[in-house]
Coordinates of C-alpha atoms and ligand atoms in Angstrom, one line a residue:
M806 CA 25.5 -4.7 0.9
F807 CA 22.5 -3.9 -1.8
R808 CA 19.1 -1.7 0.2
T809 CA 16.1 -1.1 0.2
S810 CA 14.9 2.2 0.0
G811 CA 11.3 1.3 2.1
L812 CA 8.2 0.4 1.0
H813 CA 7.4 0.1 -2.7
H814 CA 3.7 -0.5 -2.5
L815 CA 1.0 -2.6 -0.2
T816 CA -1.8 -5.4 -1.2
A817 CA -4.5 -5.8 0.6
I818 CA -7.6 -8.1 -0.7
A819 CA -11.6 -6.1 -0.9
S820 CA -15.0 -7.4 -1.7
D821 CA -16.5 -4.4 -3.6
P822 CA -14.0 -2.9 -6.2
Q823 CA -16.7 0.0 -5.8
R824 CA -16.9 0.4 -2.3
N825 CA -13.2 0.1 -2.2
V826 CA -13.2 3.9 -5.2
D827 CA -15.1 5.6 -3.2
F828 CA -13.1 4.6 0.0
Y829 CA -10.2 4.8 -0.7
A830 CA -10.8 7.9 -3.4
G831 CA -13.1 9.4 -1.7
I832 CA -13.1 9.3 0.9
L833 CA -9.7 9.8 1.8
G834 CA -9.3 11.5 -1.0
L835 CA -5.8 9.1 -2.5
R836 CA -5.5 9.2 -6.2
L837 CA -6.1 6.1 -8.5
V838 CA -3.5 5.9 -10.3
K839 CA -4.5 3.2 -11.7
Q840 CA -7.6 0.6 -13.4
T841 CA -5.8 -2.7 -14.4
V842 CA -7.0 -6.4 -13.7
N843 CA -5.0 -8.6 -11.7
F844 CA -2.4 -9.9 -14.1
D845 CA -2.9 -13.3 -12.9
D846 CA -6.4 -14.0 -13.0
P847 CA -7.4 -10.8 -15.1
D848 CA -11.5 -11.2 -14.4
T849 CA -10.9 -9.4 -11.5
Y850 CA -9.7 -5.5 -11.1
H851 CA -5.8 -4.8 -9.6
L852 CA -6.7 -0.8 -8.4
Y853 CA -4.3 2.2 -7.2
Y854 CA -4.1 4.8 -5.1
G855 CA -1.4 6.9 -4.9
D856 CA -0.1 10.3 -4.5
G857 CA -0.8 12.2 -7.1
T858 CA 2.1 10.2 -9.7
G859 CA 1.7 7.2 -7.6
R860 CA 5.8 6.9 -6.4
P861 CA 7.5 4.6 -5.1
G862 CA 5.7 4.7 -1.5
S863 CA 2.6 6.0 -2.3
I864 CA 1.5 3.1 -3.0
L865 CA -1.7 0.9 -2.1
T866 CA -3.8 -1.6 -4.4
F867 CA -6.2 -3.5 -4.0
F868 CA -7.3 -6.7 -5.6
P869 CA -11.4 -6.2 -5.1
W870 CA -13.2 -9.8 -5.3
P871 CA -17.3 -8.7 -5.2
T872 CA -17.7 -11.2 -3.9
A873 CA -14.7 -11.9 -2.3
R874 CA -15.6 -13.2 1.9
R875 CA -13.2 -11.4 5.2
G876 CA -10.4 -12.5 6.3
R877 CA -8.8 -12.6 9.1
V878 CA -6.0 -10.6 10.7
G879 CA -3.4 -12.1 12.7
A880 CA -0.6 -13.2 12.6
G881 CA 2.0 -14.0 9.4
Q882 CA 0.4 -11.5 7.8
V883 CA 0.7 -7.3 8.3
A884 CA -1.8 -6.7 10.2
E885 CA -1.8 -2.6 10.4
T886 CA -0.7 -0.5 7.6
Q887 CA -0.2 3.4 8.9
L888 CA -0.3 6.9 6.5
A889 CA 1.4 9.1 6.0
I890 CA 0.0 13.2 6.5
P891 CA 0.8 16.3 8.4
T892 CA 0.9 17.0 12.1
G893 CA -1.2 20.3 11.3
A894 CA -3.6 17.6 8.9
L895 CA -4.7 16.1 12.7
A896 CA -7.6 18.3 13.2
F897 CA -8.7 17.9 9.6
W898 CA -8.8 14.4 9.1
I899 CA -11.0 13.9 12.7
Q900 CA -13.7 15.9 11.5
R901 CA -14.0 14.6 7.8
L902 CA -13.3 10.8 9.4
T903 CA -16.4 12.4 11.8
A904 CA -18.0 13.4 9.1
H905 CA -18.3 10.5 7.1
Q906 CA -19.1 8.0 10.0
I907 CA -15.9 6.3 10.4
A908 CA -15.1 5.5 13.7
F909 CA -11.3 5.1 15.2
A910 CA -9.8 5.1 18.0
G911 CA -7.0 8.1 18.7
P912 CA -4.9 10.3 19.2
L913 CA -3.0 7.4 20.4
R914 CA 0.9 8.9 21.0
R915 CA 3.2 7.0 19.6
F916 CA 7.3 6.9 19.7
E917 CA 7.2 9.7 21.2
H918 CA 6.6 12.4 18.1
E919 CA 3.7 11.1 16.3
A920 CA 0.1 11.2 16.7
V921 CA -2.0 8.4 15.5
L922 CA -5.9 7.9 14.5
T923 CA -7.2 4.1 14.3
F924 CA -10.4 2.9 12.0
T925 CA -11.3 0.3 9.6
D926 CA -12.6 0.5 6.1
H927 CA -15.6 -1.4 5.4
D928 CA -13.9 -4.7 4.6
G929 CA -12.4 -3.9 8.3
M930 CA -9.2 -3.1 7.4
P931 CA -7.1 -2.1 10.0
L932 CA -5.5 1.4 9.2
A933 CA -4.4 5.2 10.8
L934 CA -3.2 7.9 9.7
V935 CA 0.0 8.8 11.7
A936 CA 0.8 12.8 12.1
T937 CA 4.9 13.9 11.5
D938 CA 6.2 16.5 10.6
A939 CA 8.5 15.0 8.4
A940 CA 5.1 13.9 6.6
G941 CA 4.1 17.9 5.6
T942 CA 7.4 17.0 3.0
L943 CA 6.4 14.5 1.1
P944 CA 4.2 15.5 -2.1
G945 CA 0.4 14.8 -2.3
W946 CA -2.6 15.2 -3.9
A947 CA -5.5 17.7 -3.9
G948 CA -8.6 14.8 -3.7
D949 CA -12.3 14.8 -3.1
G950 CA -12.6 17.3 -1.6
V951 CA -9.3 17.1 0.7
P952 CA -6.6 20.0 -0.1
E953 CA -3.6 19.1 -1.3
V954 CA -1.9 20.2 2.2
M955 CA -4.1 18.3 3.9
S956 CA -3.1 15.2 1.7
I957 CA -2.3 11.3 2.8
R958 CA 1.3 11.6 1.5
G959 CA 1.5 7.6 1.1
L960 CA 2.7 4.7 3.5
H961 CA 3.9 5.9 6.5
A962 CA 4.7 2.4 7.8
V963 CA 3.7 -1.6 8.2
T964 CA 3.3 -3.3 11.3
L965 CA 3.5 -6.8 11.0
W966 CA 2.2 -9.6 13.9
V967 CA 4.3 -13.1 14.1
Q968 CA 5.4 -14.9 16.1
R969 CA 8.6 -14.9 16.3
R970 CA 10.6 -11.7 16.0
A971 CA 13.7 -11.9 15.7
E972 CA 13.6 -14.4 12.8
T973 CA 11.3 -11.6 11.1
A974 CA 14.2 -9.2 12.2
Q975 CA 16.9 -10.7 10.7
V976 CA 14.9 -10.8 6.8
L977 CA 15.3 -7.0 7.3
T978 CA 18.6 -6.3 8.7
G979 CA 20.1 -9.1 7.0
T980 CA 18.7 -8.7 3.3
L981 CA 17.1 -6.0 3.2
G982 CA 19.8 -3.2 4.6
F983 CA 16.7 -2.4 7.5
R984 CA 18.7 -1.6 11.2
E985 CA 16.1 -1.7 14.4
L986 CA 15.4 2.0 15.5
A987 CA 12.7 2.1 18.6
T988 CA 11.3 0.1 20.5
Q989 CA 7.8 0.5 21.8
G990 CA 5.6 -2.4 24.7
D991 CA 5.7 -4.8 23.5
I992 CA 7.0 -3.6 18.4
V993 CA 10.4 -2.6 17.5
R994 CA 10.4 -1.0 14.5
H995 CA 13.0 -1.4 12.2
A996 CA 13.7 1.9 9.3
V997 CA 16.2 2.5 6.7
A998 CA 17.3 5.1 5.8
D999 CA 16.3 8.6 8.1
A1000 CA 13.6 7.2 9.0
V1001 CA 10.9 9.5 7.3
P1002 CA 7.5 7.5 6.3
G1003 CA 7.5 5.4 3.7
T1004 CA 10.8 3.6 5.3
M1005 CA 9.6 1.2 8.4
V1006 CA 8.2 -1.2 9.6
D1007 CA 8.2 -2.8 13.3
I1008 CA 6.7 -6.0 13.8
R1009 CA 4.7 -7.3 17.8
E1010 CA 5.8 -10.7 18.8
L1011 CA 2.9 -13.1 19.3
P1012 CA 4.4 -15.9 20.4
A1013 CA 0.7 -17.9 20.6
G1014 CA -0.9 -15.6 18.9
L1015 CA -4.1 -17.5 16.2
G1016 CA -2.2 -16.7 12.4
G1017 CA -4.2 -14.5 9.7
T1018 CA -6.3 -16.0 7.2
G1019 CA -6.7 -14.7 3.4
G1020 CA -10.2 -13.1 2.5
A1021 CA -11.9 -8.9 1.7
G1022 CA -10.2 -7.2 4.0
T1023 CA -6.9 -8.3 4.5
V1024 CA -2.8 -7.5 3.6
H1025 CA -1.4 -10.5 0.8
H1026 CA 2.0 -8.9 0.8
V1027 CA 4.3 -6.2 1.4
A1028 CA 6.3 -4.4 -1.6
F1029 CA 10.1 -3.1 -1.1
R1030 CA 11.7 -0.6 -3.1
A1031 CA 14.4 -1.6 -5.7
A1032 CA 16.6 1.5 -7.4
D1033 CA 16.5 0.0 -10.3
D1034 CA 17.2 -4.2 -11.2
D1035 CA 20.8 -4.0 -10.3
F1036 CA 19.2 -3.5 -6.5
E1037 CA 17.0 -6.2 -7.9
F1038 CA 18.8 -8.4 -8.0
G1039 CA 21.8 -7.3 -5.3
I1040 CA 19.2 -8.1 -2.8
R1041 CA 18.1 -11.1 -4.0
A1042 CA 21.8 -12.5 -4.2
Q1043 CA 20.7 -11.7 -0.4
V1044 CA 17.4 -13.2 0.0
S1045 CA 18.8 -16.5 -1.5
A1046 CA 22.4 -16.6 0.8
A1047 CA 19.9 -16.0 3.4
G1048 CA 18.6 -19.7 2.9
L1049 CA 14.7 -17.8 1.3
S1050 CA 13.3 -18.6 -2.0
I1051 CA 12.5 -16.8 -4.5
T1052 CA 11.0 -15.9 -7.5
G1053 CA 12.7 -14.2 -11.0
Q1054 CA 11.7 -11.1 -12.4
I1055 CA 8.9 -10.9 -13.3
D1056 CA 6.8 -7.7 -15.1
R1057 CA 4.4 -6.1 -14.0
T1058 CA 4.6 -2.7 -16.8
Y1059 CA 4.8 -0.3 -14.1
F1060 CA 7.7 -2.5 -11.8
R1061 CA 9.5 -5.3 -11.9
S1062 CA 8.6 -7.9 -9.9
M1063 CA 10.4 -11.0 -7.8
Y1064 CA 8.7 -12.0 -4.4
F1065 CA 9.8 -14.7 -1.0
R1066 CA 7.7 -15.5 2.5
E1067 CA 9.4 -14.3 4.4
P1068 CA 9.8 -16.4 8.2
G1069 CA 7.3 -15.6 9.7
H1070 CA 4.9 -16.7 6.5
V1071 CA 4.1 -13.0 5.7
L1072 CA 5.0 -12.3 2.0
F1073 CA 7.4 -9.9 0.8
E1074 CA 7.6 -8.4 -2.5
L1075 CA 10.8 -6.4 -4.7
A1076 CA 10.1 -4.1 -6.4
T1077 CA 12.3 -2.6 -9.1
D1078 CA 11.4 2.3 -8.9
G1079 CA 10.8 2.1 -12.1
P1080 CA 8.9 3.0 -15.1
G1081 CA 5.9 4.1 -13.4
F1082 CA 2.5 4.6 -13.9
T1083 CA 2.6 6.9 -16.6
V1084 CA 4.5 4.2 -19.1
D1085 CA 0.8 3.3 -20.1
E1086 CA -1.2 6.5 -20.0
A1087 CA -0.4 10.1 -19.5
D1088 CA -0.4 11.6 -16.1
A1089 CA -3.4 14.0 -16.3
A1090 CA -5.3 10.5 -17.8
L1091 CA -3.8 8.9 -15.2
G1092 CA -6.2 6.1 -13.8
T1093 CA -9.1 7.1 -15.7
T1094 CA -8.8 4.1 -17.7
L1095 CA -9.2 0.9 -18.5
Q1096 CA -5.4 -0.8 -18.7
L1097 CA -4.1 -4.4 -19.9
P1098 CA -0.5 -5.9 -19.6
P1099 CA -0.1 -6.9 -23.6
Q1100 CA -0.9 -10.6 -22.2
H1101 CA -4.0 -9.5 -22.2
E1102 CA -5.5 -7.1 -24.1
H1103 CA -6.9 -9.5 -26.7
L1104 CA -9.7 -10.3 -24.4
R1105 CA -10.1 -6.4 -23.2
D1106 CA -14.3 -6.6 -25.5
S1107 CA -15.2 -9.8 -23.3
L1108 CA -13.8 -8.1 -20.2
I1109 CA -15.1 -5.0 -20.6
E1110 CA -18.4 -6.2 -20.8
R1111 CA -17.7 -8.5 -17.5
L1112 CA -16.2 -6.0 -14.9
V1113 CA -18.3 -3.1 -13.3
P1114 CA -18.0 0.6 -15.2
L1115 CA -15.9 1.9 -12.2
R1116 CA -17.2 5.8 -10.6
R1117 CA -14.9 8.0 -9.7
P1118 CA -15.3 10.2 -7.6
D1119 CA -14.3 14.0 -8.8
R1120 CA -11.8 16.4 -7.9
M1121 CA -11.6 19.1 -6.3
P1122 CA -10.7 21.8 -8.2
A1123 CA -7.6 23.1 -6.7
T1124 CA -8.0 27.1 -5.2
S1125 CA -6.4 28.4 -8.0
E1126 CA -9.3 26.5 -10.7
M1127 CA -12.0 27.8 -8.1
L1128 CA -10.9 31.7 -9.0
S1129 CA -10.6 31.2 -13.2
Ligands
ZN1282 ZN1 3.0 -6.0 -5.7

């Protein structure tokens, strides 16, 4: 069986692009690793955030439409995006959210060893910071006012809300290589590999749950890692064999993708680990200028005129830079 190695990225809908940058790079301290456009709608931004390199599993992306109406989180969606932090960073984040007047709940205890803070972004997107010892071994990024040691280490897990858990679980285990790991209340956790941050999917069954509607503050899709093309086509065959229809491979410049809708209506994507975000700009310059795929390069001048230029938060100097 071809197995995914875990979560690759998650893409959500947002309203104002500058507020999106101010929240995810400014307050959460993630690195803005790419400013590009929505390849299917090039008049709008596609913003990518991640750790220092935008490694697969650390990536959150947004389609910000300034006039987007707020969506409704409900069944058939990723209902909570869980981000990993090290245990020792919990107090830092309680202080930081408080300082930025972001209302949160917690710390809540989940799955025995996790301490969790839940809150929403300015568009109402449900987020959680999940503190574990395992997160401390993953790379981070010294963002705006967030020292690297305290930084978010990418995705921890996603929580899917579906009306029938068994059908969605069958897709995770039967086509992607997940296994059932643990249950807490009405949430069943699935994992691949060693169940480290970035390899887990939680499913909450809401039999009479109202379906979600897309819009600002809702997740558009979740992508799973395929190590390379062989894995991606291998998983594709498993998805097809399960009777689900899946697209062909689409070049997204930074990875190559395929899309399918699982029976609970959540849109899943397969995305290759490579080539990554340094394919069109140097590591030191990631996220600093608008990058366009070849098919939209001829639109550059008119897009730059139409897209509101983004103000990036300053990176907090590392200790060594401050001393020199
Ligand atoms: Zn995607």
